[in-house]
Amino acid sequence: MARILLVEDDESLRRFLVQALKRANHDVTDYGDGDAAYNCIRNFRFELLLTDIVMPGMDGIELAKHAAELDPALKIMFITGFAAVALHPAVGAPKHAKVLSKPFHLRDIVAEVDRMVAA
């Protein structure tokens, strides 16, 4: 079981992800925007940050940068329809971050989360 911070502005997708990850026995805290998630991550420890990139307010890349500064051991996975943005070196995303492109199947994201937290 891993402590996961999930940040996704699409409420229905966020609910599906929370349910799937909880069924896989993970402890999931979720937020719909980067600003609220950053306030949380400043006060609590997580093993994995699972975040969308394009969100209102603080985007996922900025959130991941700040989160990695707070906890360099934090594992980061971006879930996005804009994988090329996350992978472009100019955006400065943490180099160890994994990118999973939307659309994806819930079992695929759960399997990838399991692999990341096991490593």
PDB file of C-alpha atoms in Angstrom:
ATOM      1  CA  MET A   1       0.000   0.000   0.000  1.00  0.00           C
ATOM      2  CA  ALA A   2       1.248   3.454  -0.898  1.00  0.00           C
ATOM      3  CA  ARG A   3       0.198   6.941   0.155  1.00  0.00           C
ATOM      4  CA  ILE A   4      -0.770   8.692  -3.067  1.00  0.00           C
ATOM      5  CA  LEU A   5      -1.601  12.331  -3.720  1.00  0.00           C
ATOM      6  CA  LEU A   6      -3.866  12.459  -6.788  1.00  0.00           C
ATOM      7  CA  VAL A   7      -4.413  15.815  -8.486  1.00  0.00           C
ATOM      8  CA  GLU A   8      -6.883  15.929 -11.377  1.00  0.00           C
ATOM      9  CA  ASP A   9      -9.269  18.757 -12.263  1.00  0.00           C
ATOM     10  CA  ASP A  10     -11.715  16.483 -14.117  1.00  0.00           C
ATOM     11  CA  GLU A  11     -13.947  15.459 -11.213  1.00  0.00           C
ATOM     12  CA  SER A  12     -15.411  12.330 -12.812  1.00  0.00           C
ATOM     13  CA  LEU A  13     -11.982  11.018 -13.845  1.00  0.00           C
ATOM     14  CA  ARG A  14     -10.632  11.821 -10.384  1.00  0.00           C
ATOM     15  CA  ARG A  15     -13.446   9.821  -8.745  1.00  0.00           C
ATOM     16  CA  PHE A  16     -12.776   6.809 -10.995  1.00  0.00           C
ATOM     17  CA  LEU A  17      -9.044   6.963 -10.261  1.00  0.00           C
ATOM     18  CA  VAL A  18      -9.602   7.239  -6.516  1.00  0.00           C
ATOM     19  CA  GLN A  19     -11.905   4.198  -6.557  1.00  0.00           C
ATOM     20  CA  ALA A  20      -9.496   2.115  -8.659  1.00  0.00           C
ATOM     21  CA  LEU A  21      -6.482   2.986  -6.517  1.00  0.00           C
ATOM     22  CA  LYS A  22      -8.339   2.348  -3.275  1.00  0.00           C
ATOM     23  CA  ARG A  23      -9.493  -1.032  -4.596  1.00  0.00           C
ATOM     24  CA  ALA A  24      -5.792  -1.751  -5.173  1.00  0.00           C
ATOM     25  CA  ASN A  25      -5.269  -1.022  -1.436  1.00  0.00           C
ATOM     26  CA  HIS A  26      -3.627   2.376  -1.795  1.00  0.00           C
ATOM     27  CA  ASP A  27      -4.259   5.292   0.550  1.00  0.00           C
ATOM     28  CA  VAL A  28      -5.387   8.123  -1.741  1.00  0.00           C
ATOM     29  CA  THR A  29      -5.780  11.826  -1.001  1.00  0.00           C
ATOM     30  CA  ASP A  30      -7.223  13.771  -3.932  1.00  0.00           C
ATOM     31  CA  TYR A  31      -7.560  17.377  -5.023  1.00  0.00           C
ATOM     32  CA  GLY A  32      -8.967  19.135  -8.074  1.00  0.00           C
ATOM     33  CA  ASP A  33      -6.259  21.790  -8.354  1.00  0.00           C
ATOM     34  CA  GLY A  34      -2.542  22.221  -7.865  1.00  0.00           C
ATOM     35  CA  ASP A  35      -2.740  25.014  -5.291  1.00  0.00           C
ATOM     36  CA  ALA A  36      -4.754  22.957  -2.794  1.00  0.00           C
ATOM     37  CA  ALA A  37      -2.558  19.916  -3.429  1.00  0.00           C
ATOM     38  CA  TYR A  38       0.587  21.957  -2.781  1.00  0.00           C
ATOM     39  CA  ASN A  39      -0.798  23.128   0.556  1.00  0.00           C
ATOM     40  CA  CYS A  40      -1.410  19.485   1.456  1.00  0.00           C
ATOM     41  CA  ILE A  41       1.987  18.210   0.334  1.00  0.00           C
ATOM     42  CA  ARG A  42       3.712  20.863   2.423  1.00  0.00           C
ATOM     43  CA  ASN A  43       2.227  19.251   5.547  1.00  0.00           C
ATOM     44  CA  PHE A  44       1.981  15.532   4.749  1.00  0.00           C
ATOM     45  CA  ARG A  45       4.272  12.910   3.240  1.00  0.00           C
ATOM     46  CA  PHE A  46       3.316  10.853   0.200  1.00  0.00           C
ATOM     47  CA  GLU A  47       5.113   8.150  -1.748  1.00  0.00           C
ATOM     48  CA  LEU A  48       3.642   9.126  -5.121  1.00  0.00           C
ATOM     49  CA  LEU A  49       2.322  12.309  -6.702  1.00  0.00           C
ATOM     50  CA  LEU A  50      -0.082  11.395  -9.506  1.00  0.00           C
ATOM     51  CA  THR A  51      -1.025  14.585 -11.295  1.00  0.00           C
ATOM     52  CA  ASP A  52      -2.604  15.957 -14.424  1.00  0.00           C
ATOM     53  CA  ILE A  53      -0.551  18.647 -16.178  1.00  0.00           C
ATOM     54  CA  VAL A  54      -3.116  21.114 -17.505  1.00  0.00           C
ATOM     55  CA  MET A  55      -5.163  22.491 -14.593  1.00  0.00           C
ATOM     56  CA  PRO A  56      -6.381  25.909 -13.513  1.00  0.00           C
ATOM     57  CA  GLY A  57      -4.058  27.758 -11.138  1.00  0.00           C
ATOM     58  CA  MET A  58      -0.842  25.871 -10.427  1.00  0.00           C
ATOM     59  CA  ASP A  59      -0.330  23.321 -13.204  1.00  0.00           C
ATOM     60  CA  GLY A  60       0.972  19.806 -12.662  1.00  0.00           C
ATOM     61  CA  ILE A  61       4.538  20.528 -13.764  1.00  0.00           C
ATOM     62  CA  GLU A  62       4.891  23.438 -11.355  1.00  0.00           C
ATOM     63  CA  LEU A  63       3.329  21.317  -8.597  1.00  0.00           C
ATOM     64  CA  ALA A  64       5.759  18.476  -9.334  1.00  0.00           C
ATOM     65  CA  LYS A  65       8.754  20.855  -9.214  1.00  0.00           C
ATOM     66  CA  HIS A  66       7.701  22.223  -5.818  1.00  0.00           C
ATOM     67  CA  ALA A  67       6.866  18.761  -4.494  1.00  0.00           C
ATOM     68  CA  ALA A  68      10.260  17.389  -5.587  1.00  0.00           C
ATOM     69  CA  GLU A  69      11.990  20.268  -3.778  1.00  0.00           C
ATOM     70  CA  LEU A  70      10.095  19.388  -0.588  1.00  0.00           C
ATOM     71  CA  ASP A  71      10.733  15.643  -0.923  1.00  0.00           C
ATOM     72  CA  PRO A  72      13.386  14.536  -3.449  1.00  0.00           C
ATOM     73  CA  ALA A  73      12.415  10.869  -2.882  1.00  0.00           C
ATOM     74  CA  LEU A  74       8.803  11.493  -3.975  1.00  0.00           C
ATOM     75  CA  LYS A  75       7.855   9.496  -7.067  1.00  0.00           C
ATOM     76  CA  ILE A  76       5.979  11.497  -9.686  1.00  0.00           C
ATOM     77  CA  MET A  77       3.665  10.393 -12.465  1.00  0.00           C
ATOM     78  CA  PHE A  78       1.949  12.748 -14.892  1.00  0.00           C
ATOM     79  CA  ILE A  79      -1.371  11.705 -16.410  1.00  0.00           C
ATOM     80  CA  THR A  80      -2.007  13.895 -19.403  1.00  0.00           C
ATOM     81  CA  GLY A  81      -3.283  14.295 -22.899  1.00  0.00           C
ATOM     82  CA  PHE A  82      -0.208  16.436 -23.544  1.00  0.00           C
ATOM     83  CA  ALA A  83       2.673  13.971 -23.083  1.00  0.00           C
ATOM     84  CA  ALA A  84       4.965  15.897 -25.421  1.00  0.00           C
ATOM     85  CA  VAL A  85       4.699  18.923 -23.127  1.00  0.00           C
ATOM     86  CA  ALA A  86       5.739  16.928 -20.073  1.00  0.00           C
ATOM     87  CA  LEU A  87       8.623  15.276 -21.906  1.00  0.00           C
ATOM     88  CA  HIS A  88      10.057  18.483 -23.395  1.00  0.00           C
ATOM     89  CA  PRO A  89      13.230  19.414 -21.479  1.00  0.00           C
ATOM     90  CA  ALA A  90      12.406  23.137 -21.569  1.00  0.00           C
ATOM     91  CA  VAL A  91       9.452  22.730 -19.190  1.00  0.00           C
ATOM     92  CA  GLY A  92      11.752  21.598 -16.383  1.00  0.00           C
ATOM     93  CA  ALA A  93       9.628  18.674 -15.165  1.00  0.00           C
ATOM     94  CA  PRO A  94      11.455  16.452 -12.669  1.00  0.00           C
ATOM     95  CA  LYS A  95      13.627  14.102 -14.706  1.00  0.00           C
ATOM     96  CA  HIS A  96      12.575  10.970 -12.830  1.00  0.00           C
ATOM     97  CA  ALA A  97       8.855  11.565 -13.511  1.00  0.00           C
ATOM     98  CA  LYS A  98       6.838   9.009 -15.440  1.00  0.00           C
ATOM     99  CA  VAL A  99       4.286  10.113 -18.050  1.00  0.00           C
ATOM    100  CA  LEU A 100       1.101   8.179 -18.775  1.00  0.00           C
ATOM    101  CA  SER A 101      -0.900   9.520 -21.721  1.00  0.00           C
ATOM    102  CA  LYS A 102      -4.666   9.882 -21.693  1.00  0.00           C
ATOM    103  CA  PRO A 103      -6.771   8.036 -22.559  1.00  0.00           C
ATOM    104  CA  PHE A 104      -5.738   5.029 -20.515  1.00  0.00           C
ATOM    105  CA  HIS A 105      -7.470   2.031 -19.001  1.00  0.00           C
ATOM    106  CA  LEU A 106      -7.857   2.065 -15.203  1.00  0.00           C
ATOM    107  CA  ARG A 107      -6.082  -1.281 -14.879  1.00  0.00           C
ATOM    108  CA  ASP A 108      -3.094   0.181 -16.758  1.00  0.00           C
ATOM    109  CA  ILE A 109      -2.736   3.119 -14.395  1.00  0.00           C
ATOM    110  CA  VAL A 110      -3.124   0.886 -11.326  1.00  0.00           C
ATOM    111  CA  ALA A 111      -0.453  -1.468 -12.708  1.00  0.00           C
ATOM    112  CA  GLU A 112       1.904   1.440 -13.413  1.00  0.00           C
ATOM    113  CA  VAL A 113       1.334   2.909  -9.939  1.00  0.00           C
ATOM    114  CA  ASP A 114       2.058  -0.503  -8.413  1.00  0.00           C
ATOM    115  CA  ARG A 115       5.304  -0.749 -10.410  1.00  0.00           C
ATOM    116  CA  MET A 116       6.416   2.729  -9.384  1.00  0.00           C
ATOM    117  CA  VAL A 117       5.796   2.300  -5.679  1.00  0.00           C
ATOM    118  CA  ALA A 118       7.447  -1.146  -5.682  1.00  0.00           C
ATOM    119  CA  ALA A 119      10.673   0.248  -7.194  1.00  0.00           C
TER     120      ALA A 119
END
